[in-house]
């Protein structure tokens, strides 16, 4: 029984070692700081990348009302990543910049499939999120409860932002729906999840046995909604759950400092 336990443990460990990437010693000595909102999909995309590659980083949670933590920056959105004082902005550009440091040789070789699906995340998948998480007043409140309890808000802001934010986003999400020609937001979310599973064509990850940048992007943007009503519905009504669980296992817990 002992041997069996050991071999089960060893297989599990090997499985993990297989899908995960080792600590990026290159970045151990460098100061990496992520300015973010905890619930922002673009920030979570960058975090999925940093966590997968075990890059240690500090997190500065930005107050979305005052934004005083990024007063020093001309760029007023998050994420912003600083690497030893160098500023990187825009989630996909941040990931490209970090990725070419980690894989200087591969950076030149472009993987068309990976590129296509990273574009799909930025141009399609992200637009489905707000209409879904603010779909009804109940869902908008659940989302804002999550946002305000995980974000950087003062006590008064927390209370007011929850209700005012939920009400405002409920209406904003209807406008976004029109802007992006979405008729049934839930159906579109399910369809996107199915499209992604089809793209895997039976592979564990789009990257094959390991996640590539497209897997990390899809996982990153879905992470903030996974345990909200829309994310629970998506996992219940589509085939995306197994891939999502593999990603949860493959992406390291945050190596936040
Ligand atoms: N294209 C940018 C989009 C970033 C973005 O829109 N971030 C939102 C938060 S989810 C933001 O900072 N909005 C401005 C604001 O909060 O005032 C990226 O991929 O990083």
PDB file of C-alpha atoms and ligand atoms in Angstrom:
ATOM      1  CA  UNK A   1       0.000   0.000   0.000  1.00  0.00           C
ATOM      2  CA  UNK A   2       2.925   2.272   0.824  1.00  0.00           C
ATOM      3  CA  UNK A   3       4.391   1.836  -2.629  1.00  0.00           C
ATOM      4  CA  UNK A   4       1.057   2.474  -4.185  1.00  0.00           C
ATOM      5  CA  UNK A   5       0.571   5.645  -2.235  1.00  0.00           C
ATOM      6  CA  UNK A   6       4.031   6.728  -3.234  1.00  0.00           C
ATOM      7  CA  UNK A   7       3.461   6.038  -6.884  1.00  0.00           C
ATOM      8  CA  UNK A   8       0.142   7.854  -6.816  1.00  0.00           C
ATOM      9  CA  UNK A   9       1.881  10.796  -5.155  1.00  0.00           C
ATOM     10  CA  UNK A  10       4.722  10.641  -7.651  1.00  0.00           C
ATOM     11  CA  UNK A  11       2.344  10.538 -10.595  1.00  0.00           C
ATOM     12  CA  UNK A  12       0.466  13.492  -9.179  1.00  0.00           C
ATOM     13  CA  UNK A  13       3.699  15.385  -8.671  1.00  0.00           C
ATOM     14  CA  UNK A  14       4.915  14.532 -12.150  1.00  0.00           C
ATOM     15  CA  UNK A  15       1.593  15.605 -13.551  1.00  0.00           C
ATOM     16  CA  UNK A  16       1.967  18.924 -11.820  1.00  0.00           C
ATOM     17  CA  UNK A  17       5.569  19.388 -12.823  1.00  0.00           C
ATOM     18  CA  UNK A  18       4.463  18.692 -16.356  1.00  0.00           C
ATOM     19  CA  UNK A  19       1.850  21.400 -16.595  1.00  0.00           C
ATOM     20  CA  UNK A  20       3.609  24.013 -14.471  1.00  0.00           C
ATOM     21  CA  UNK A  21       6.550  26.198 -15.235  1.00  0.00           C
ATOM     22  CA  UNK A  22       9.472  26.535 -12.794  1.00  0.00           C
ATOM     23  CA  UNK A  23      10.256  29.624 -10.763  1.00  0.00           C
ATOM     24  CA  UNK A  24      11.618  32.380 -12.952  1.00  0.00           C
ATOM     25  CA  UNK A  25      14.979  32.937 -11.261  1.00  0.00           C
ATOM     26  CA  UNK A  26      15.521  35.770 -13.733  1.00  0.00           C
ATOM     27  CA  UNK A  27      12.824  37.739 -12.017  1.00  0.00           C
ATOM     28  CA  UNK A  28      13.638  36.837  -8.414  1.00  0.00           C
ATOM     29  CA  UNK A  29      15.936  39.795  -7.931  1.00  0.00           C
ATOM     30  CA  UNK A  30      13.786  42.269  -9.808  1.00  0.00           C
ATOM     31  CA  UNK A  31      11.025  44.392  -8.445  1.00  0.00           C
ATOM     32  CA  UNK A  32       7.795  43.610 -10.235  1.00  0.00           C
ATOM     33  CA  UNK A  33       4.724  45.586  -9.150  1.00  0.00           C
ATOM     34  CA  UNK A  34       1.189  45.119 -10.487  1.00  0.00           C
ATOM     35  CA  UNK A  35      -1.251  48.019 -10.143  1.00  0.00           C
ATOM     36  CA  UNK A  36      -4.645  46.438 -10.409  1.00  0.00           C
ATOM     37  CA  UNK A  37      -8.282  46.020  -9.449  1.00  0.00           C
ATOM     38  CA  UNK A  38      -8.775  42.591  -7.931  1.00  0.00           C
ATOM     39  CA  UNK A  39     -11.895  41.887 -10.019  1.00  0.00           C
ATOM     40  CA  UNK A  40     -10.648  43.311 -13.355  1.00  0.00           C
ATOM     41  CA  UNK A  41     -10.432  40.740 -16.181  1.00  0.00           C
ATOM     42  CA  UNK A  42      -7.399  42.397 -17.839  1.00  0.00           C
ATOM     43  CA  UNK A  43      -5.527  42.420 -14.522  1.00  0.00           C
ATOM     44  CA  UNK A  44      -6.416  38.784 -13.950  1.00  0.00           C
ATOM     45  CA  UNK A  45      -5.059  37.963 -17.389  1.00  0.00           C
ATOM     46  CA  UNK A  46      -1.671  39.410 -16.401  1.00  0.00           C
ATOM     47  CA  UNK A  47      -1.832  37.662 -13.033  1.00  0.00           C
ATOM     48  CA  UNK A  48      -2.534  34.264 -14.627  1.00  0.00           C
ATOM     49  CA  UNK A  49       0.646  34.754 -16.674  1.00  0.00           C
ATOM     50  CA  UNK A  50       2.788  35.870 -13.700  1.00  0.00           C
ATOM     51  CA  UNK A  51       1.436  33.076 -11.497  1.00  0.00           C
ATOM     52  CA  UNK A  52       1.930  30.401 -14.144  1.00  0.00           C
ATOM     53  CA  UNK A  53       5.560  31.445 -14.611  1.00  0.00           C
ATOM     54  CA  UNK A  54       6.067  31.825 -10.864  1.00  0.00           C
ATOM     55  CA  UNK A  55       7.222  35.408 -11.178  1.00  0.00           C
ATOM     56  CA  UNK A  56       7.174  37.066  -7.760  1.00  0.00           C
ATOM     57  CA  UNK A  57       5.315  40.371  -7.782  1.00  0.00           C
ATOM     58  CA  UNK A  58       3.850  42.940  -5.451  1.00  0.00           C
ATOM     59  CA  UNK A  59       0.255  43.998  -5.845  1.00  0.00           C
ATOM     60  CA  UNK A  60      -0.988  47.551  -5.391  1.00  0.00           C
ATOM     61  CA  UNK A  61      -4.770  47.541  -5.226  1.00  0.00           C
ATOM     62  CA  UNK A  62      -5.925  50.774  -6.877  1.00  0.00           C
ATOM     63  CA  UNK A  63      -8.898  52.671  -5.508  1.00  0.00           C
ATOM     64  CA  UNK A  64     -11.153  52.895  -8.594  1.00  0.00           C
ATOM     65  CA  UNK A  65     -12.747  56.127  -7.399  1.00  0.00           C
ATOM     66  CA  UNK A  66      -9.717  58.276  -6.459  1.00  0.00           C
ATOM     67  CA  UNK A  67      -7.087  56.246  -8.397  1.00  0.00           C
ATOM     68  CA  UNK A  68      -4.550  57.905  -6.111  1.00  0.00           C
ATOM     69  CA  UNK A  69      -2.198  54.890  -6.320  1.00  0.00           C
ATOM     70  CA  UNK A  70      -1.623  55.613 -10.042  1.00  0.00           C
ATOM     71  CA  UNK A  71      -1.514  59.425  -9.789  1.00  0.00           C
ATOM     72  CA  UNK A  72       2.107  59.210 -10.991  1.00  0.00           C
ATOM     73  CA  UNK A  73       0.994  57.634 -14.292  1.00  0.00           C
ATOM     74  CA  UNK A  74      -0.364  59.357 -17.404  1.00  0.00           C
ATOM     75  CA  UNK A  75      -2.085  56.128 -18.344  1.00  0.00           C
ATOM     76  CA  UNK A  76      -5.222  55.956 -16.226  1.00  0.00           C
ATOM     77  CA  UNK A  77      -6.280  52.337 -16.641  1.00  0.00           C
ATOM     78  CA  UNK A  78      -5.201  49.153 -14.942  1.00  0.00           C
ATOM     79  CA  UNK A  79      -3.286  46.883 -15.219  1.00  0.00           C
ATOM     80  CA  UNK A  80       0.023  48.714 -15.097  1.00  0.00           C
ATOM     81  CA  UNK A  81       3.107  46.583 -14.443  1.00  0.00           C
ATOM     82  CA  UNK A  82       6.396  48.099 -13.357  1.00  0.00           C
ATOM     83  CA  UNK A  83       9.569  46.018 -13.699  1.00  0.00           C
ATOM     84  CA  UNK A  84      12.452  47.705 -11.886  1.00  0.00           C
ATOM     85  CA  UNK A  85      10.775  51.042 -12.552  1.00  0.00           C
ATOM     86  CA  UNK A  86       9.994  50.377 -16.250  1.00  0.00           C
ATOM     87  CA  UNK A  87       6.281  50.905 -16.931  1.00  0.00           C
ATOM     88  CA  UNK A  88       4.311  48.457 -18.987  1.00  0.00           C
ATOM     89  CA  UNK A  89       0.640  49.038 -19.854  1.00  0.00           C
ATOM     90  CA  UNK A  90      -2.147  47.168 -21.682  1.00  0.00           C
ATOM     91  CA  UNK A  91      -2.543  43.544 -20.595  1.00  0.00           C
ATOM     92  CA  UNK A  92      -1.601  41.854 -23.877  1.00  0.00           C
ATOM     93  CA  UNK A  93       1.432  44.130 -24.369  1.00  0.00           C
ATOM     94  CA  UNK A  94       2.534  43.449 -20.783  1.00  0.00           C
ATOM     95  CA  UNK A  95       2.312  39.702 -21.407  1.00  0.00           C
ATOM     96  CA  UNK A  96       4.212  40.003 -24.726  1.00  0.00           C
ATOM     97  CA  UNK A  97       6.983  42.010 -23.064  1.00  0.00           C
ATOM     98  CA  UNK A  98       7.356  39.595 -20.145  1.00  0.00           C
ATOM     99  CA  UNK A  99       7.081  36.559 -22.400  1.00  0.00           C
ATOM    100  CA  UNK A 100       9.896  37.672 -24.663  1.00  0.00           C
ATOM    101  CA  UNK A 101      12.112  38.066 -21.592  1.00  0.00           C
ATOM    102  CA  UNK A 102      11.293  34.544 -20.454  1.00  0.00           C
ATOM    103  CA  UNK A 103      11.554  32.950 -23.908  1.00  0.00           C
ATOM    104  CA  UNK A 104      13.956  35.171 -25.866  1.00  0.00           C
ATOM    105  CA  UNK A 105      14.406  32.474 -28.531  1.00  0.00           C
ATOM    106  CA  UNK A 106      10.754  31.642 -29.046  1.00  0.00           C
ATOM    107  CA  UNK A 107       9.531  35.225 -29.186  1.00  0.00           C
ATOM    108  CA  UNK A 108      10.331  35.450 -32.884  1.00  0.00           C
ATOM    109  CA  UNK A 109       8.460  32.242 -33.748  1.00  0.00           C
ATOM    110  CA  UNK A 110       4.826  33.216 -33.946  1.00  0.00           C
ATOM    111  CA  UNK A 111       2.218  30.599 -33.202  1.00  0.00           C
ATOM    112  CA  UNK A 112      -0.743  31.598 -35.361  1.00  0.00           C
ATOM    113  CA  UNK A 113      -3.280  29.569 -33.415  1.00  0.00           C
ATOM    114  CA  UNK A 114      -2.207  31.072 -30.117  1.00  0.00           C
ATOM    115  CA  UNK A 115      -2.272  34.565 -31.623  1.00  0.00           C
ATOM    116  CA  UNK A 116      -5.740  34.077 -33.084  1.00  0.00           C
ATOM    117  CA  UNK A 117      -7.247  32.988 -29.775  1.00  0.00           C
ATOM    118  CA  UNK A 118      -5.520  35.721 -27.777  1.00  0.00           C
ATOM    119  CA  UNK A 119      -7.160  38.158 -30.186  1.00  0.00           C
ATOM    120  CA  UNK A 120     -10.508  36.430 -29.686  1.00  0.00           C
ATOM    121  CA  UNK A 121     -10.190  36.983 -25.925  1.00  0.00           C
ATOM    122  CA  UNK A 122      -9.463  40.714 -26.342  1.00  0.00           C
ATOM    123  CA  UNK A 123     -11.983  41.376 -29.114  1.00  0.00           C
ATOM    124  CA  UNK A 124     -14.829  39.040 -28.244  1.00  0.00           C
ATOM    125  CA  UNK A 125     -14.744  37.195 -24.933  1.00  0.00           C
ATOM    126  CA  UNK A 126     -14.102  40.227 -22.690  1.00  0.00           C
ATOM    127  CA  UNK A 127     -17.094  42.077 -24.175  1.00  0.00           C
ATOM    128  CA  UNK A 128     -19.431  39.333 -22.965  1.00  0.00           C
ATOM    129  CA  UNK A 129     -18.442  39.708 -19.328  1.00  0.00           C
ATOM    130  CA  UNK A 130     -20.167  42.946 -18.232  1.00  0.00           C
ATOM    131  CA  UNK A 131     -23.515  42.189 -19.916  1.00  0.00           C
ATOM    132  CA  UNK A 132     -23.484  38.865 -18.061  1.00  0.00           C
ATOM    133  CA  UNK A 133     -22.346  39.835 -14.586  1.00  0.00           C
ATOM    134  CA  UNK A 134     -24.682  42.871 -14.462  1.00  0.00           C
ATOM    135  CA  UNK A 135     -27.533  41.178 -16.341  1.00  0.00           C
ATOM    136  CA  UNK A 136     -30.172  41.521 -13.628  1.00  0.00           C
ATOM    137  CA  UNK A 137     -30.291  43.640 -10.488  1.00  0.00           C
ATOM    138  CA  UNK A 138     -29.594  40.539  -8.389  1.00  0.00           C
ATOM    139  CA  UNK A 139     -26.542  39.630 -10.478  1.00  0.00           C
ATOM    140  CA  UNK A 140     -25.288  43.223 -10.510  1.00  0.00           C
ATOM    141  CA  UNK A 141     -25.507  43.272  -6.701  1.00  0.00           C
ATOM    142  CA  UNK A 142     -23.713  39.944  -6.388  1.00  0.00           C
ATOM    143  CA  UNK A 143     -20.945  41.260  -8.683  1.00  0.00           C
ATOM    144  CA  UNK A 144     -20.580  44.512  -6.779  1.00  0.00           C
ATOM    145  CA  UNK A 145     -20.568  42.690  -3.479  1.00  0.00           C
ATOM    146  CA  UNK A 146     -17.572  40.747  -4.805  1.00  0.00           C
ATOM    147  CA  UNK A 147     -15.923  43.860  -6.292  1.00  0.00           C
ATOM    148  CA  UNK A 148     -16.339  46.013  -3.209  1.00  0.00           C
ATOM    149  CA  UNK A 149     -15.321  43.309  -0.761  1.00  0.00           C
ATOM    150  CA  UNK A 150     -12.130  42.498  -2.701  1.00  0.00           C
ATOM    151  CA  UNK A 151     -11.201  45.984  -3.890  1.00  0.00           C
ATOM    152  CA  UNK A 152      -9.588  49.025  -2.292  1.00  0.00           C
ATOM    153  CA  UNK A 153     -12.541  51.071  -1.010  1.00  0.00           C
ATOM    154  CA  UNK A 154     -12.994  53.163   2.115  1.00  0.00           C
ATOM    155  CA  UNK A 155     -15.787  52.064   4.437  1.00  0.00           C
ATOM    156  CA  UNK A 156     -18.238  54.658   3.088  1.00  0.00           C
ATOM    157  CA  UNK A 157     -17.242  53.993  -0.506  1.00  0.00           C
ATOM    158  CA  UNK A 158     -17.783  50.272   0.023  1.00  0.00           C
ATOM    159  CA  UNK A 159     -21.409  50.791   1.021  1.00  0.00           C
ATOM    160  CA  UNK A 160     -22.240  53.427  -1.584  1.00  0.00           C
ATOM    161  CA  UNK A 161     -20.254  51.812  -4.406  1.00  0.00           C
ATOM    162  CA  UNK A 162     -22.038  48.528  -3.912  1.00  0.00           C
ATOM    163  CA  UNK A 163     -25.493  49.966  -4.574  1.00  0.00           C
ATOM    164  CA  UNK A 164     -24.637  52.907  -6.810  1.00  0.00           C
ATOM    165  CA  UNK A 165     -22.139  50.806  -8.794  1.00  0.00           C
ATOM    166  CA  UNK A 166     -24.559  47.926  -9.219  1.00  0.00           C
ATOM    167  CA  UNK A 167     -27.317  50.281 -10.407  1.00  0.00           C
ATOM    168  CA  UNK A 168     -25.001  52.169 -12.768  1.00  0.00           C
ATOM    169  CA  UNK A 169     -23.457  49.030 -14.253  1.00  0.00           C
ATOM    170  CA  UNK A 170     -26.846  47.449 -14.755  1.00  0.00           C
ATOM    171  CA  UNK A 171     -27.628  50.294 -17.188  1.00  0.00           C
ATOM    172  CA  UNK A 172     -24.122  50.497 -18.654  1.00  0.00           C
ATOM    173  CA  UNK A 173     -24.244  46.777 -19.397  1.00  0.00           C
ATOM    174  CA  UNK A 174     -27.415  47.244 -21.455  1.00  0.00           C
ATOM    175  CA  UNK A 175     -25.598  49.873 -23.541  1.00  0.00           C
ATOM    176  CA  UNK A 176     -22.603  47.581 -23.960  1.00  0.00           C
ATOM    177  CA  UNK A 177     -24.931  44.844 -25.106  1.00  0.00           C
ATOM    178  CA  UNK A 178     -26.182  47.093 -27.892  1.00  0.00           C
ATOM    179  CA  UNK A 179     -22.704  48.318 -28.767  1.00  0.00           C
ATOM    180  CA  UNK A 180     -21.409  44.787 -29.251  1.00  0.00           C
ATOM    181  CA  UNK A 181     -24.614  43.478 -30.875  1.00  0.00           C
ATOM    182  CA  UNK A 182     -25.359  40.982 -28.158  1.00  0.00           C
ATOM    183  CA  UNK A 183     -28.981  39.874 -28.011  1.00  0.00           C
ATOM    184  CA  UNK A 184     -28.897  37.095 -25.426  1.00  0.00           C
ATOM    185  CA  UNK A 185     -25.828  37.589 -23.226  1.00  0.00           C
ATOM    186  CA  UNK A 186     -26.025  34.200 -21.524  1.00  0.00           C
ATOM    187  CA  UNK A 187     -26.422  32.356 -24.821  1.00  0.00           C
ATOM    188  CA  UNK A 188     -23.406  34.265 -26.171  1.00  0.00           C
ATOM    189  CA  UNK A 189     -21.334  33.350 -23.116  1.00  0.00           C
ATOM    190  CA  UNK A 190     -22.247  29.667 -23.468  1.00  0.00           C
ATOM    191  CA  UNK A 191     -21.495  29.808 -27.163  1.00  0.00           C
ATOM    192  CA  UNK A 192     -18.079  31.335 -26.464  1.00  0.00           C
ATOM    193  CA  UNK A 193     -17.329  28.604 -23.910  1.00  0.00           C
ATOM    194  CA  UNK A 194     -18.296  25.904 -26.433  1.00  0.00           C
ATOM    195  CA  UNK A 195     -16.271  27.605 -29.173  1.00  0.00           C
ATOM    196  CA  UNK A 196     -13.240  27.507 -26.890  1.00  0.00           C
ATOM    197  CA  UNK A 197     -13.707  23.809 -26.065  1.00  0.00           C
ATOM    198  CA  UNK A 198     -14.029  23.097 -29.810  1.00  0.00           C
ATOM    199  CA  UNK A 199     -10.778  24.994 -30.403  1.00  0.00           C
ATOM    200  CA  UNK A 200      -8.998  22.637 -27.994  1.00  0.00           C
ATOM    201  CA  UNK A 201      -9.909  19.735 -30.346  1.00  0.00           C
ATOM    202  CA  UNK A 202      -9.447  17.146 -27.646  1.00  0.00           C
ATOM    203  CA  UNK A 203      -6.151  18.522 -26.314  1.00  0.00           C
ATOM    204  CA  UNK A 204      -5.759  19.247 -22.590  1.00  0.00           C
ATOM    205  CA  UNK A 205      -4.793  22.818 -23.403  1.00  0.00           C
ATOM    206  CA  UNK A 206      -4.635  24.873 -26.587  1.00  0.00           C
ATOM    207  CA  UNK A 207      -0.881  24.672 -25.990  1.00  0.00           C
ATOM    208  CA  UNK A 208      -1.110  20.831 -25.963  1.00  0.00           C
ATOM    209  CA  UNK A 209       0.143  19.287 -22.724  1.00  0.00           C
ATOM    210  CA  UNK A 210       0.877  22.724 -21.243  1.00  0.00           C
ATOM    211  CA  UNK A 211      -1.108  25.954 -21.292  1.00  0.00           C
ATOM    212  CA  UNK A 212       0.032  28.553 -23.812  1.00  0.00           C
ATOM    213  CA  UNK A 213      -0.655  32.302 -23.738  1.00  0.00           C
ATOM    214  CA  UNK A 214      -4.159  31.809 -25.158  1.00  0.00           C
ATOM    215  CA  UNK A 215      -5.072  29.318 -22.398  1.00  0.00           C
ATOM    216  CA  UNK A 216      -3.733  31.786 -19.833  1.00  0.00           C
ATOM    217  CA  UNK A 217      -5.706  34.652 -21.401  1.00  0.00           C
ATOM    218  CA  UNK A 218      -9.047  32.797 -21.479  1.00  0.00           C
ATOM    219  CA  UNK A 219      -8.510  31.509 -17.951  1.00  0.00           C
ATOM    220  CA  UNK A 220      -7.430  34.929 -16.672  1.00  0.00           C
ATOM    221  CA  UNK A 221     -10.452  36.841 -17.950  1.00  0.00           C
ATOM    222  CA  UNK A 222     -12.906  34.162 -16.810  1.00  0.00           C
ATOM    223  CA  UNK A 223     -11.413  33.898 -13.332  1.00  0.00           C
ATOM    224  CA  UNK A 224     -13.209  36.891 -11.785  1.00  0.00           C
ATOM    225  CA  UNK A 225     -16.596  35.612 -12.984  1.00  0.00           C
ATOM    226  CA  UNK A 226     -16.124  31.871 -12.412  1.00  0.00           C
ATOM    227  CA  UNK A 227     -17.805  31.792  -9.010  1.00  0.00           C
ATOM    228  CA  UNK A 228     -20.460  34.421  -9.746  1.00  0.00           C
ATOM    229  CA  UNK A 229     -23.881  33.338 -11.048  1.00  0.00           C
ATOM    230  CA  UNK A 230     -22.845  33.735 -14.701  1.00  0.00           C
ATOM    231  CA  UNK A 231     -19.677  31.663 -14.247  1.00  0.00           C
ATOM    232  CA  UNK A 232     -21.517  28.951 -12.344  1.00  0.00           C
ATOM    233  CA  UNK A 233     -24.168  28.863 -15.093  1.00  0.00           C
ATOM    234  CA  UNK A 234     -21.455  28.683 -17.759  1.00  0.00           C
ATOM    235  CA  UNK A 235     -19.769  25.690 -16.130  1.00  0.00           C
ATOM    236  CA  UNK A 236     -23.112  23.992 -15.587  1.00  0.00           C
ATOM    237  CA  UNK A 237     -24.391  24.497 -19.140  1.00  0.00           C
ATOM    238  CA  UNK A 238     -21.259  24.038 -21.249  1.00  0.00           C
ATOM    239  CA  UNK A 239     -18.282  21.673 -21.555  1.00  0.00           C
ATOM    240  CA  UNK A 240     -15.717  24.244 -20.335  1.00  0.00           C
ATOM    241  CA  UNK A 241     -15.509  22.966 -16.737  1.00  0.00           C
ATOM    242  CA  UNK A 242     -12.876  20.277 -17.248  1.00  0.00           C
ATOM    243  CA  UNK A 243     -10.468  22.597 -19.040  1.00  0.00           C
ATOM    244  CA  UNK A 244     -11.079  25.269 -16.396  1.00  0.00           C
ATOM    245  CA  UNK A 245     -10.233  22.806 -13.608  1.00  0.00           C
ATOM    246  CA  UNK A 246      -7.043  21.765 -15.429  1.00  0.00           C
ATOM    247  CA  UNK A 247      -6.092  25.438 -15.618  1.00  0.00           C
ATOM    248  CA  UNK A 248      -6.783  25.937 -11.907  1.00  0.00           C
ATOM    249  CA  UNK A 249      -4.396  23.061 -11.224  1.00  0.00           C
ATOM    250  CA  UNK A 250      -1.752  24.267 -13.702  1.00  0.00           C
ATOM    251  CA  UNK A 251      -1.586  27.922 -12.677  1.00  0.00           C
ATOM    252  CA  UNK A 252       0.329  28.320  -9.434  1.00  0.00           C
ATOM    253  CA  UNK A 253      -1.212  30.084  -6.492  1.00  0.00           C
ATOM    254  CA  UNK A 254      -0.187  33.765  -6.605  1.00  0.00           C
ATOM    255  CA  UNK A 255       3.539  34.292  -5.956  1.00  0.00           C
ATOM    256  CA  UNK A 256       2.594  37.682  -4.600  1.00  0.00           C
ATOM    257  CA  UNK A 257       5.089  39.268  -2.254  1.00  0.00           C
TER     258      UNK A 257
HETATM  259  N1  LIG B   1      -6.901  47.211 -23.157  1.00  0.00           N
HETATM  260  C1  LIG B   1      -6.626  47.375 -21.757  1.00  0.00           C
HETATM  261  C2  LIG B   1      -7.925  47.594 -21.010  1.00  0.00           C
HETATM  262  C3  LIG B   1      -7.732  47.948 -19.570  1.00  0.00           C
HETATM  263  C4  LIG B   1      -9.024  48.428 -18.939  1.00  0.00           C
HETATM  264  O1  LIG B   1      -9.990  48.792 -19.611  1.00  0.00           O
HETATM  265  N2  LIG B   1      -9.045  48.456 -17.611  1.00  0.00           N
HETATM  266  C5  LIG B   1     -10.186  48.961 -16.880  1.00  0.00           C
HETATM  267  C6  LIG B   1     -10.462  48.146 -15.639  1.00  0.00           C
HETATM  268  S1  LIG B   1     -11.158  46.557 -15.998  1.00  0.00           S
HETATM  269  C7  LIG B   1      -9.887  50.370 -16.407  1.00  0.00           C
HETATM  270  O2  LIG B   1      -8.849  50.609 -15.819  1.00  0.00           O
HETATM  271  N3  LIG B   1     -10.813  51.298 -16.693  1.00  0.00           N
HETATM  272  C8  LIG B   1     -10.630  52.670 -16.341  1.00  0.00           C
HETATM  273  C9  LIG B   1     -11.238  53.038 -15.027  1.00  0.00           C
HETATM  274  O3  LIG B   1     -11.466  52.197 -14.157  1.00  0.00           O
HETATM  275  O4  LIG B   1     -11.435  54.239 -14.835  1.00  0.00           O
HETATM  276  C10 LIG B   1      -5.890  46.148 -21.257  1.00  0.00           C
HETATM  277  O5  LIG B   1      -5.997  45.078 -21.876  1.00  0.00           O
HETATM  278  O6  LIG B   1      -5.155  46.245 -20.264  1.00  0.00           O
END
